[in-house]
Amino acid sequence: MLQAARELLAVRSPLDAELMVSDMVGAWWGRRVKGGDVEQVLGEGLVDYAAKAGTPASLTLLICLAYLGTARQGAKAEGAALAMMESGVARPGWADRVGAVKPTGCYVSRDAYGDQDTVLCTFAYSGQDRHALVLVVDYNMRGMARDAWVSSEVEKLLEQARAEAEANPLLTFQEIEPQQARALLDSAMRSTRESKPRPPVSDSYSAYHAFARSRLKALPPGRKRPAPLHSEAPYSRERRAMLAAEFLASDEAEHLSDRSAASRCADHIIDYGISQDFGRPLRVSPAKCETFLLTWLPAKVMLSPEEQEAMPHVLSAWSRFAARKSALPDRGLKATLDAIWEAMATFPEAYRDPAALGLDRALLERLLPDGDLSALARRLFAFPPLPGADDLNPADPADRRRLLAVDHGGELDEQHLAWHEEIATRLWEGDPPEMWEAAQRLLDLGHDREEVLHVLIEIVERIGGDPEELATALDDIAEIPDEF
């Protein structure tokens, strides 16, 4: 990387240098390294290495990292750069202008469905080298930023966005306050950063991530919440029930024959809109309905056979109901219904009923009293089916130790049995999520269940109750140590 930094000495503008360094540090963005945080191991390691080199190229790299790096990287890079400049190391004439930008306008292109915002923020160095940072925020992916790029053809980009909005009645393009743009993008980039495993972003996102993060600091902070993230109001249990009842009594739901199954399906649709879409159960779109039907339901919710049959029809009725309530244009409703119709053929294949895999329905109900299908694998790992233990319920804390005693043939002492119960309970609850991720990595390497459980016990016993240290230790487990 330090050798590549020599190219910084040949560029003619701070913009080109910032983009080069952003691309450089994007090489490790979102990746994991054993034994620490990747930004500390590689990012701060690069700062330390460049500081020791003492060359013009390393100074130029440090100047850019002082602006583009994380807070810790930036502080270290700035201190090292100042020391090198005091010692007389040469730097390019444009180096003093790195990061010295001011915003010149912020805009958003927004679709009528509420699926995504394309946010365009323009900047300039003292009125020169005007450029635009563009980020795409996807609300069907928990509001994360999933794409980013930079353009120096600002006027052409703005004109194109205006023309697209004029030609498409389902698109709007408007200028927004810089404070609002910062609030929206801060939230979106945080959502991307917190997504696990590595978020499903575009190939270019990592290259522009550091540049985008630094440009947001040039926007004035504000407390305005971004408009797309406004929930209507907190949904209490009573309000959810009233919304479901209003739907079932509507003309749109009149044709639904199995009212009981339709009611349960409506509850799932409402829950998805509240928990996954920023409290917006009445927002419908082709992409949202496809994601709900073909991705979220098959991974998250255990449906009865009656609900599986009814769900696509209930979703179509709900879309008509929600479109009327939210004033979605007819063109948007038609596209949504067409998408649901196409998904109907795929839904039976996408939704695999666990009972079809040979699991007893009664066992499924004991393992998933909350209907959380995503928990099935880890709960089966924690409490596998045992002959003669059908009367014991792993959802009941009083039965868990008895189940674990049966699982181990009654050969464990009370202290070791208590540790097994601790691990089993954590796996049951998914707390922390890194525990099941670590278990799956070890199982994929061919280790058996008992070996994996004993490694997890050793880690929890050694770390204690600190959740951050425990998550880090579990993240670092890539193989079972030789002593096991």
Short mmCIF file of C-alpha atoms in Angstrom, two decimals:
data_model
loop_
_atom_site.label_atom_id
_atom_site.label_comp_id
_atom_site.label_asym_id
_atom_site.label_seq_id
_atom_site.Cartn_x
_atom_site.Cartn_y
_atom_site.Cartn_z
CA MET A 1 0.00 0.00 0.00
CA LEU A 2 2.85 2.37 0.72
CA GLN A 3 4.32 1.60 -2.69
CA ALA A 4 0.94 2.31 -4.29
CA ALA A 5 0.81 5.61 -2.41
CA ARG A 6 3.66 6.88 -4.60
CA GLU A 7 1.01 7.50 -7.26
CA LEU A 8 -0.47 10.19 -4.99
CA LEU A 9 2.53 12.37 -5.78
CA ALA A 10 1.50 12.45 -9.45
CA VAL A 11 -2.18 13.44 -9.06
CA ARG A 12 -3.25 17.04 -9.62
CA SER A 13 -6.15 17.54 -7.23
CA PRO A 14 -7.13 16.62 -3.68
CA LEU A 15 -10.30 14.98 -5.04
CA ASP A 16 -8.30 12.46 -7.05
CA ALA A 17 -6.08 11.75 -4.04
CA GLU A 18 -9.03 11.26 -1.69
CA LEU A 19 -10.71 8.86 -4.11
CA MET A 20 -7.48 6.86 -4.51
CA VAL A 21 -7.00 6.49 -0.76
CA SER A 22 -10.68 5.71 -0.21
CA ASP A 23 -10.34 2.89 -2.75
CA MET A 24 -7.20 1.72 -0.98
CA VAL A 25 -8.73 1.45 2.49
CA GLY A 26 -11.87 -0.07 0.97
CA ALA A 27 -9.80 -3.20 0.36
CA TRP A 28 -10.41 -4.32 3.94
CA TRP A 29 -13.81 -2.73 4.57
CA GLY A 30 -16.32 -5.18 6.02
CA ARG A 31 -13.76 -7.96 6.40
CA ARG A 32 -12.66 -9.82 9.49
CA VAL A 33 -9.21 -10.54 10.84
CA LYS A 34 -8.32 -12.89 13.64
CA GLY A 35 -7.26 -11.27 16.87
CA GLY A 36 -8.80 -7.81 16.57
CA ASP A 37 -10.82 -5.23 14.70
CA VAL A 38 -9.82 -4.93 11.04
CA GLU A 39 -9.72 -1.12 11.21
CA GLN A 40 -7.29 -1.36 14.12
CA VAL A 41 -5.12 -4.17 12.77
CA LEU A 42 -4.85 -2.99 9.16
CA GLY A 43 -5.95 0.65 9.24
CA GLU A 44 -3.95 1.77 12.26
CA GLY A 45 -1.18 -0.60 11.24
CA LEU A 46 -0.90 1.22 7.92
CA VAL A 47 -0.74 4.58 9.73
CA ASP A 48 2.09 3.34 11.96
CA TYR A 49 3.97 1.88 9.01
CA ALA A 50 3.63 5.06 6.93
CA ALA A 51 4.78 7.17 9.88
CA LYS A 52 7.99 5.14 10.16
CA ALA A 53 8.72 5.39 6.42
CA GLY A 54 9.12 9.18 6.50
CA THR A 55 8.86 9.63 2.73
CA PRO A 56 6.86 12.20 0.71
CA ALA A 57 4.53 9.41 -0.45
CA SER A 58 3.89 8.23 3.10
CA LEU A 59 3.27 11.83 4.25
CA THR A 60 0.73 12.35 1.47
CA LEU A 61 -0.97 9.09 2.46
CA LEU A 62 -1.10 10.18 6.11
CA ILE A 63 -2.61 13.55 5.16
CA CYS A 64 -5.41 11.75 3.31
CA LEU A 65 -5.92 9.21 6.10
CA ALA A 66 -6.22 12.03 8.63
CA TYR A 67 -9.38 13.02 6.77
CA LEU A 68 -10.63 9.67 5.42
CA GLY A 69 -9.78 7.32 8.27
CA THR A 70 -11.75 6.34 11.34
CA ALA A 71 -11.54 8.65 14.36
CA ARG A 72 -8.59 6.72 15.81
CA GLN A 73 -6.84 6.42 12.44
CA GLY A 74 -7.41 10.11 11.74
CA ALA A 75 -5.96 11.25 15.06
CA LYS A 76 -2.88 9.06 14.69
CA ALA A 77 -2.37 10.04 11.05
CA GLU A 78 -2.68 13.75 11.80
CA GLY A 79 -0.10 13.59 14.58
CA ALA A 80 2.35 11.63 12.45
CA ALA A 81 1.84 13.95 9.46
CA LEU A 82 2.50 17.08 11.54
CA ALA A 83 5.70 15.59 12.89
CA MET A 84 6.91 14.71 9.39
CA MET A 85 6.08 18.18 8.04
CA GLU A 86 8.02 19.80 10.91
CA SER A 87 11.01 17.64 9.97
CA GLY A 88 10.88 19.04 6.44
CA VAL A 89 9.37 16.16 4.42
CA ALA A 90 7.97 17.57 1.15
CA ARG A 91 4.31 17.33 0.17
CA PRO A 92 2.29 18.20 -2.96
CA GLY A 93 0.84 21.71 -3.28
CA TRP A 94 -2.74 20.39 -3.16
CA ALA A 95 -2.22 18.51 0.12
CA ASP A 96 -3.40 21.47 2.23
CA ARG A 97 -6.77 21.33 0.49
CA VAL A 98 -7.57 17.68 1.36
CA GLY A 99 -11.00 17.60 2.98
CA ALA A 100 -11.40 21.39 2.73
CA VAL A 101 -14.80 21.17 1.04
CA LYS A 102 -18.14 22.84 1.56
CA PRO A 103 -21.55 21.49 0.51
CA THR A 104 -23.17 23.24 -2.43
CA GLY A 105 -26.50 21.40 -2.53
CA CYS A 106 -28.31 18.23 -1.47
CA TYR A 107 -31.04 16.43 -3.39
CA VAL A 108 -33.07 13.24 -3.21
CA SER A 109 -34.71 11.13 -5.90
CA ARG A 110 -37.55 9.20 -4.28
CA ASP A 111 -39.94 6.59 -5.65
CA ALA A 112 -43.66 6.59 -4.85
CA TYR A 113 -43.40 3.14 -3.26
CA GLY A 114 -40.91 4.26 -0.62
CA ASP A 115 -38.52 1.49 -1.65
CA GLN A 116 -35.41 3.62 -1.92
CA ASP A 117 -33.92 7.10 -1.86
CA THR A 118 -31.07 8.14 -4.13
CA VAL A 119 -29.36 10.95 -2.25
CA LEU A 120 -27.09 13.30 -4.17
CA CYS A 121 -24.85 15.73 -2.27
CA THR A 122 -22.59 18.19 -4.09
CA PHE A 123 -19.36 19.72 -2.75
CA ALA A 124 -16.57 22.03 -3.90
CA TYR A 125 -13.09 23.13 -2.83
CA SER A 126 -13.40 26.93 -2.52
CA GLY A 127 -15.79 26.92 -5.46
CA GLN A 128 -13.57 24.65 -7.58
CA ASP A 129 -13.53 20.94 -8.44
CA ARG A 130 -17.26 20.59 -7.86
CA HIS A 131 -18.30 16.96 -7.48
CA ALA A 132 -21.27 14.87 -6.38
CA LEU A 133 -21.49 12.03 -3.89
CA VAL A 134 -24.39 9.66 -4.62
CA LEU A 135 -25.69 7.04 -2.18
CA VAL A 136 -28.62 4.68 -2.64
CA VAL A 137 -30.62 3.92 0.51
CA ASP A 138 -32.71 0.73 0.32
CA TYR A 139 -35.68 0.52 2.71
CA ASN A 140 -36.35 -3.10 1.79
CA MET A 141 -32.93 -3.83 3.33
CA ARG A 142 -33.55 -2.19 6.71
CA GLY A 143 -32.71 1.25 5.34
CA MET A 144 -29.07 0.50 4.62
CA ALA A 145 -26.85 2.29 2.13
CA ARG A 146 -26.20 -0.32 -0.53
CA ASP A 147 -24.50 1.63 -3.31
CA ALA A 148 -22.24 4.69 -3.62
CA TRP A 149 -20.32 6.50 -6.30
CA VAL A 150 -18.80 9.91 -7.12
CA SER A 151 -19.16 12.05 -10.25
CA SER A 152 -17.48 15.26 -11.34
CA GLU A 153 -20.21 15.92 -13.95
CA VAL A 154 -22.55 17.52 -11.45
CA GLU A 155 -24.82 19.51 -13.77
CA LYS A 156 -25.27 16.56 -16.12
CA LEU A 157 -26.17 14.33 -13.18
CA LEU A 158 -28.73 16.80 -11.80
CA GLU A 159 -30.30 17.32 -15.21
CA GLN A 160 -30.61 13.59 -15.73
CA ALA A 161 -32.30 13.13 -12.35
CA ARG A 162 -34.79 15.92 -13.09
CA ALA A 163 -35.57 14.45 -16.51
CA GLU A 164 -36.21 10.99 -15.06
CA ALA A 165 -38.62 12.44 -12.48
CA GLU A 166 -40.50 14.37 -15.15
CA ALA A 167 -40.84 11.28 -17.32
CA ASN A 168 -41.91 8.90 -14.53
CA PRO A 169 -44.96 9.77 -12.37
CA LEU A 170 -43.73 7.32 -9.73
CA LEU A 171 -40.52 9.33 -9.19
CA THR A 172 -39.89 12.68 -7.49
CA PHE A 173 -36.72 14.73 -7.37
CA GLN A 174 -36.29 17.58 -4.93
CA GLU A 175 -33.72 19.59 -3.04
CA ILE A 176 -33.45 18.90 0.68
CA GLU A 177 -31.71 20.61 3.58
CA PRO A 178 -28.10 19.48 4.19
CA GLN A 179 -29.04 18.64 7.78
CA GLN A 180 -31.74 16.28 6.54
CA ALA A 181 -29.35 14.66 4.07
CA ARG A 182 -26.81 14.07 6.81
CA ALA A 183 -29.38 12.55 9.18
CA LEU A 184 -30.66 10.25 6.45
CA LEU A 185 -27.21 9.12 5.30
CA ASP A 186 -25.76 8.77 8.80
CA SER A 187 -28.61 6.39 9.61
CA ALA A 188 -28.21 4.49 6.33
CA MET A 189 -24.44 4.01 6.65
CA ARG A 190 -24.83 2.95 10.28
CA SER A 191 -27.40 0.33 9.20
CA THR A 192 -24.95 -0.98 6.60
CA ARG A 193 -22.13 -1.08 9.12
CA GLU A 194 -24.20 -2.99 11.68
CA SER A 195 -25.48 -5.57 9.20
CA LYS A 196 -24.12 -9.08 9.75
CA PRO A 197 -22.70 -11.01 8.04
CA ARG A 198 -21.03 -8.78 5.45
CA PRO A 199 -23.83 -6.60 4.08
CA PRO A 200 -25.15 -7.19 0.53
CA VAL A 201 -23.84 -3.97 -0.99
CA SER A 202 -22.69 -3.13 -4.52
CA ASP A 203 -19.15 -3.86 -5.63
CA SER A 204 -18.33 -0.15 -5.58
CA TYR A 205 -19.60 0.58 -2.06
CA SER A 206 -16.42 -0.44 -0.25
CA ALA A 207 -14.27 1.73 -2.54
CA TYR A 208 -16.31 4.86 -1.76
CA HIS A 209 -17.19 4.09 1.85
CA ALA A 210 -14.38 6.10 3.47
CA PHE A 211 -14.92 9.01 1.07
CA ALA A 212 -18.67 9.06 1.81
CA ARG A 213 -18.13 8.82 5.56
CA SER A 214 -15.75 11.78 5.48
CA ARG A 215 -17.99 13.90 3.21
CA LEU A 216 -20.91 13.51 5.61
CA LYS A 217 -18.82 15.31 8.22
CA ALA A 218 -18.80 18.34 5.92
CA LEU A 219 -22.61 18.51 6.12
CA PRO A 220 -24.08 20.43 9.07
CA PRO A 221 -25.43 18.17 11.80
CA GLY A 222 -29.12 18.30 12.54
CA ARG A 223 -31.78 16.53 14.54
CA LYS A 224 -34.29 16.28 11.72
CA ARG A 225 -35.33 12.72 11.08
CA PRO A 226 -35.20 11.73 7.42
CA ALA A 227 -38.71 11.76 5.97
CA PRO A 228 -38.69 8.16 4.65
CA LEU A 229 -38.00 6.85 8.14
CA HIS A 230 -40.95 8.52 9.82
CA SER A 231 -43.20 5.91 11.35
CA GLU A 232 -46.83 6.85 11.59
CA ALA A 233 -46.88 6.40 15.37
CA PRO A 234 -45.81 3.64 17.76
CA TYR A 235 -47.93 0.59 17.09
CA SER A 236 -49.35 -0.76 20.32
CA ARG A 237 -50.88 -4.21 20.47
CA GLU A 238 -54.32 -2.62 20.38
CA ARG A 239 -53.49 -0.52 17.31
CA ARG A 240 -52.16 -3.58 15.48
CA ALA A 241 -55.35 -5.47 16.29
CA MET A 242 -57.51 -2.58 15.10
CA LEU A 243 -55.62 -2.36 11.82
CA ALA A 244 -56.00 -6.11 11.24
CA ALA A 245 -59.72 -5.93 12.08
CA GLU A 246 -60.20 -2.99 9.71
CA PHE A 247 -58.54 -4.97 6.92
CA LEU A 248 -60.59 -8.12 7.51
CA ALA A 249 -63.79 -6.04 7.45
CA SER A 250 -62.82 -4.22 4.25
CA ASP A 251 -64.13 -4.82 0.75
CA GLU A 252 -60.62 -5.90 -0.31
CA ALA A 253 -60.72 -8.88 2.10
CA GLU A 254 -64.30 -9.90 1.39
CA HIS A 255 -63.34 -12.80 -0.90
CA LEU A 256 -60.99 -14.48 1.62
CA SER A 257 -62.74 -17.70 2.63
CA ASP A 258 -60.61 -18.94 5.55
CA ARG A 259 -61.01 -16.01 7.91
CA SER A 260 -58.93 -17.57 10.67
CA ALA A 261 -55.93 -18.16 8.40
CA ALA A 262 -56.42 -14.72 6.84
CA SER A 263 -56.31 -13.11 10.28
CA ARG A 264 -53.03 -14.83 11.16
CA CYS A 265 -51.55 -13.91 7.76
CA ALA A 266 -52.55 -10.27 8.26
CA ASP A 267 -50.79 -10.31 11.64
CA HIS A 268 -47.57 -11.47 9.94
CA ILE A 269 -47.86 -8.76 7.26
CA ILE A 270 -48.38 -6.07 9.90
CA ASP A 271 -45.53 -7.39 12.05
CA TYR A 272 -43.20 -7.31 9.04
CA GLY A 273 -44.12 -3.72 8.21
CA ILE A 274 -43.56 -2.60 11.78
CA SER A 275 -40.39 -4.54 12.63
CA GLN A 276 -38.63 -4.52 9.23
CA ASP A 277 -39.94 -1.37 7.52
CA PHE A 278 -39.66 1.39 10.12
CA GLY A 279 -43.22 1.04 11.40
CA ARG A 280 -44.87 1.26 7.96
CA PRO A 281 -47.23 -1.71 7.54
CA LEU A 282 -49.32 0.22 4.99
CA ARG A 283 -46.40 0.73 2.60
CA VAL A 284 -46.58 -1.72 -0.31
CA SER A 285 -44.40 -2.13 -3.37
CA PRO A 286 -43.36 -4.92 -5.77
CA ALA A 287 -39.96 -5.26 -4.10
CA LYS A 288 -41.32 -5.20 -0.56
CA CYS A 289 -43.97 -7.83 -1.27
CA GLU A 290 -41.48 -10.10 -3.03
CA THR A 291 -39.01 -9.77 -0.16
CA PHE A 292 -41.72 -10.51 2.39
CA LEU A 293 -43.15 -13.49 0.51
CA LEU A 294 -40.00 -15.14 -0.84
CA THR A 295 -37.26 -14.15 1.62
CA TRP A 296 -38.51 -13.05 5.04
CA LEU A 297 -41.36 -15.51 5.57
CA PRO A 298 -39.38 -18.62 4.54
CA ALA A 299 -36.55 -17.65 6.87
CA LYS A 300 -38.47 -16.23 9.79
CA VAL A 301 -42.03 -17.49 10.31
CA MET A 302 -43.46 -20.97 10.80
CA LEU A 303 -46.76 -21.03 8.93
CA SER A 304 -49.48 -23.63 9.27
CA PRO A 305 -50.53 -25.44 6.07
CA GLU A 306 -53.65 -23.26 5.98
CA GLU A 307 -51.59 -20.09 6.27
CA GLN A 308 -49.21 -21.25 3.53
CA GLU A 309 -52.12 -21.65 1.15
CA ALA A 310 -53.79 -18.38 2.13
CA MET A 311 -50.76 -16.06 2.37
CA PRO A 312 -50.35 -14.95 -1.30
CA HIS A 313 -54.08 -14.22 -1.56
CA VAL A 314 -54.11 -12.32 1.72
CA LEU A 315 -51.06 -10.31 0.62
CA SER A 316 -52.84 -9.33 -2.60
CA ALA A 317 -55.91 -8.21 -0.66
CA TRP A 318 -53.71 -6.35 1.82
CA SER A 319 -51.93 -4.54 -1.03
CA ARG A 320 -55.26 -3.28 -2.39
CA PHE A 321 -56.32 -2.22 1.10
CA ALA A 322 -53.00 -0.50 1.87
CA ALA A 323 -52.85 1.21 -1.53
CA ARG A 324 -56.24 2.77 -0.90
CA LYS A 325 -55.21 3.90 2.59
CA SER A 326 -51.85 5.32 1.47
CA ALA A 327 -53.05 6.77 -1.86
CA LEU A 328 -50.60 4.72 -3.93
CA PRO A 329 -51.19 5.49 -7.64
CA ASP A 330 -53.08 2.85 -9.65
CA ARG A 331 -49.97 2.24 -11.73
CA GLY A 332 -48.03 1.38 -8.58
CA LEU A 333 -50.75 -0.92 -7.26
CA LYS A 334 -50.92 -2.79 -10.56
CA ALA A 335 -47.16 -3.35 -10.56
CA THR A 336 -47.37 -4.61 -6.97
CA LEU A 337 -50.18 -7.06 -7.73
CA ASP A 338 -48.33 -8.28 -10.82
CA ALA A 339 -45.25 -8.96 -8.69
CA ILE A 340 -47.30 -10.91 -6.12
CA TRP A 341 -48.93 -12.91 -8.91
CA GLU A 342 -45.53 -13.88 -10.30
CA ALA A 343 -44.26 -14.74 -6.82
CA MET A 344 -47.22 -17.03 -6.15
CA ALA A 345 -45.72 -19.71 -8.40
CA THR A 346 -42.42 -19.55 -6.50
CA PHE A 347 -43.77 -19.27 -2.96
CA PRO A 348 -44.52 -23.01 -2.42
CA GLU A 349 -40.93 -23.79 -3.38
CA ALA A 350 -39.40 -20.89 -1.42
CA TYR A 351 -41.37 -21.73 1.72
CA ARG A 352 -40.27 -25.15 2.90
CA ASP A 353 -42.47 -26.34 5.74
CA PRO A 354 -40.15 -27.92 8.35
CA ALA A 355 -42.76 -30.66 8.82
CA ALA A 356 -42.06 -31.71 5.21
CA LEU A 357 -38.47 -32.48 6.25
CA GLY A 358 -39.63 -35.22 8.61
CA LEU A 359 -39.84 -33.17 11.80
CA ASP A 360 -42.83 -33.94 13.97
CA ARG A 361 -45.32 -31.06 14.17
CA ALA A 362 -45.53 -31.40 17.96
CA LEU A 363 -41.72 -31.15 18.20
CA LEU A 364 -41.78 -28.06 15.99
CA GLU A 365 -44.33 -26.40 18.23
CA ARG A 366 -42.17 -27.10 21.29
CA LEU A 367 -39.05 -25.73 19.57
CA LEU A 368 -40.82 -22.71 18.05
CA PRO A 369 -43.44 -21.49 20.52
CA ASP A 370 -42.74 -17.99 19.19
CA GLY A 371 -43.04 -19.14 15.55
CA ASP A 372 -39.49 -17.88 14.84
CA LEU A 373 -38.43 -20.22 12.03
CA SER A 374 -34.94 -18.67 11.90
CA ALA A 375 -34.30 -20.14 15.38
CA LEU A 376 -35.04 -23.75 14.38
CA ALA A 377 -31.50 -24.86 13.47
CA ARG A 378 -29.80 -23.47 16.57
CA ARG A 379 -32.56 -24.76 18.88
CA LEU A 380 -32.31 -28.24 17.33
CA PHE A 381 -28.56 -28.05 17.92
CA ALA A 382 -29.10 -27.05 21.55
CA PHE A 383 -31.90 -29.55 22.22
CA PRO A 384 -31.92 -32.41 19.68
CA PRO A 385 -34.85 -34.87 19.64
CA LEU A 386 -34.27 -37.58 22.23
CA PRO A 387 -36.02 -40.96 22.54
CA GLY A 388 -38.25 -41.10 25.59
CA ALA A 389 -38.14 -37.34 26.20
CA ASP A 390 -41.30 -36.33 24.33
CA ASP A 391 -42.88 -35.08 27.56
CA LEU A 392 -40.05 -32.60 28.18
CA ASN A 393 -40.39 -29.12 26.69
CA PRO A 394 -37.18 -27.15 25.93
CA ALA A 395 -39.23 -23.93 25.96
CA ASP A 396 -39.84 -24.55 29.66
CA PRO A 397 -36.72 -23.61 31.69
CA ALA A 398 -37.72 -26.21 34.29
CA ASP A 399 -37.35 -29.01 31.70
CA ARG A 400 -34.10 -27.88 30.13
CA ARG A 401 -31.67 -29.38 32.63
CA ARG A 402 -33.59 -32.68 32.58
CA LEU A 403 -33.35 -32.72 28.78
CA LEU A 404 -29.59 -32.06 28.92
CA ALA A 405 -29.15 -34.79 31.54
CA VAL A 406 -30.92 -37.24 29.25
CA ASP A 407 -28.82 -36.01 26.31
CA HIS A 408 -25.61 -36.87 28.23
CA GLY A 409 -26.85 -40.13 29.74
CA GLY A 410 -26.82 -38.68 33.24
CA GLU A 411 -23.00 -38.75 33.28
CA LEU A 412 -22.33 -35.05 33.97
CA ASP A 413 -21.72 -33.51 37.38
CA GLU A 414 -23.99 -30.63 38.40
CA GLN A 415 -21.44 -27.89 37.68
CA HIS A 416 -20.71 -29.10 34.15
CA LEU A 417 -24.40 -29.67 33.53
CA ALA A 418 -25.02 -26.06 34.59
CA TRP A 419 -22.52 -24.86 31.94
CA HIS A 420 -24.28 -26.95 29.29
CA GLU A 421 -27.54 -25.36 30.37
CA GLU A 422 -25.98 -21.91 30.08
CA ILE A 423 -24.86 -22.57 26.49
CA ALA A 424 -28.14 -24.24 25.51
CA THR A 425 -30.15 -21.33 26.88
CA ARG A 426 -28.00 -18.80 25.02
CA LEU A 427 -28.41 -20.76 21.79
CA TRP A 428 -32.16 -21.00 22.38
CA GLU A 429 -32.42 -17.23 22.76
CA GLY A 430 -29.79 -16.38 20.14
CA ASP A 431 -27.82 -14.34 22.68
CA PRO A 432 -25.31 -13.40 21.46
CA PRO A 433 -25.84 -14.16 17.75
CA GLU A 434 -22.07 -14.67 17.37
CA MET A 435 -22.39 -17.92 19.37
CA TRP A 436 -24.45 -19.73 16.75
CA GLU A 437 -22.29 -18.24 13.97
CA ALA A 438 -19.18 -19.67 15.68
CA ALA A 439 -20.88 -23.05 16.17
CA GLN A 440 -21.80 -23.24 12.48
CA ARG A 441 -18.22 -22.43 11.41
CA LEU A 442 -16.89 -25.28 13.56
CA LEU A 443 -19.57 -27.71 12.41
CA ASP A 444 -18.74 -26.86 8.79
CA LEU A 445 -15.13 -27.87 9.51
CA GLY A 446 -16.31 -31.36 10.50
CA HIS A 447 -16.23 -31.10 14.29
CA ASP A 448 -18.96 -32.97 16.13
CA ARG A 449 -21.62 -31.40 18.33
CA GLU A 450 -19.98 -32.27 21.66
CA GLU A 451 -16.63 -30.77 20.64
CA VAL A 452 -18.35 -27.54 19.58
CA LEU A 453 -20.38 -27.31 22.78
CA HIS A 454 -17.27 -27.73 24.95
CA VAL A 455 -15.44 -25.00 23.03
CA LEU A 456 -18.39 -22.64 23.61
CA ILE A 457 -18.44 -23.54 27.30
CA GLU A 458 -14.71 -22.81 27.60
CA ILE A 459 -15.11 -19.40 25.97
CA VAL A 460 -18.09 -18.33 28.11
CA GLU A 461 -16.41 -19.61 31.28
CA ARG A 462 -13.19 -17.76 30.47
CA ILE A 463 -14.73 -14.45 29.32
CA GLY A 464 -17.46 -14.10 31.89
CA GLY A 465 -20.40 -11.74 31.46
CA ASP A 466 -18.90 -8.95 29.31
CA PRO A 467 -21.07 -9.07 26.14
CA GLU A 468 -18.60 -7.20 23.90
CA GLU A 469 -15.63 -9.36 24.91
CA LEU A 470 -17.73 -12.49 24.50
CA ALA A 471 -18.87 -11.47 21.01
CA THR A 472 -15.27 -10.67 20.00
CA ALA A 473 -13.96 -13.99 21.34
CA LEU A 474 -16.67 -15.92 19.50
CA ASP A 475 -15.94 -14.00 16.30
CA ASP A 476 -12.29 -14.99 16.56
CA ILE A 477 -13.00 -18.73 16.72
CA ALA A 478 -12.14 -20.17 13.32
CA GLU A 479 -10.89 -23.61 14.47
CA ILE A 480 -10.90 -25.77 17.60
CA PRO A 481 -7.59 -25.40 19.47
CA ASP A 482 -5.33 -28.46 19.65
CA GLU A 483 -5.97 -28.97 23.38
CA PHE A 484 -9.56 -29.91 22.55
#
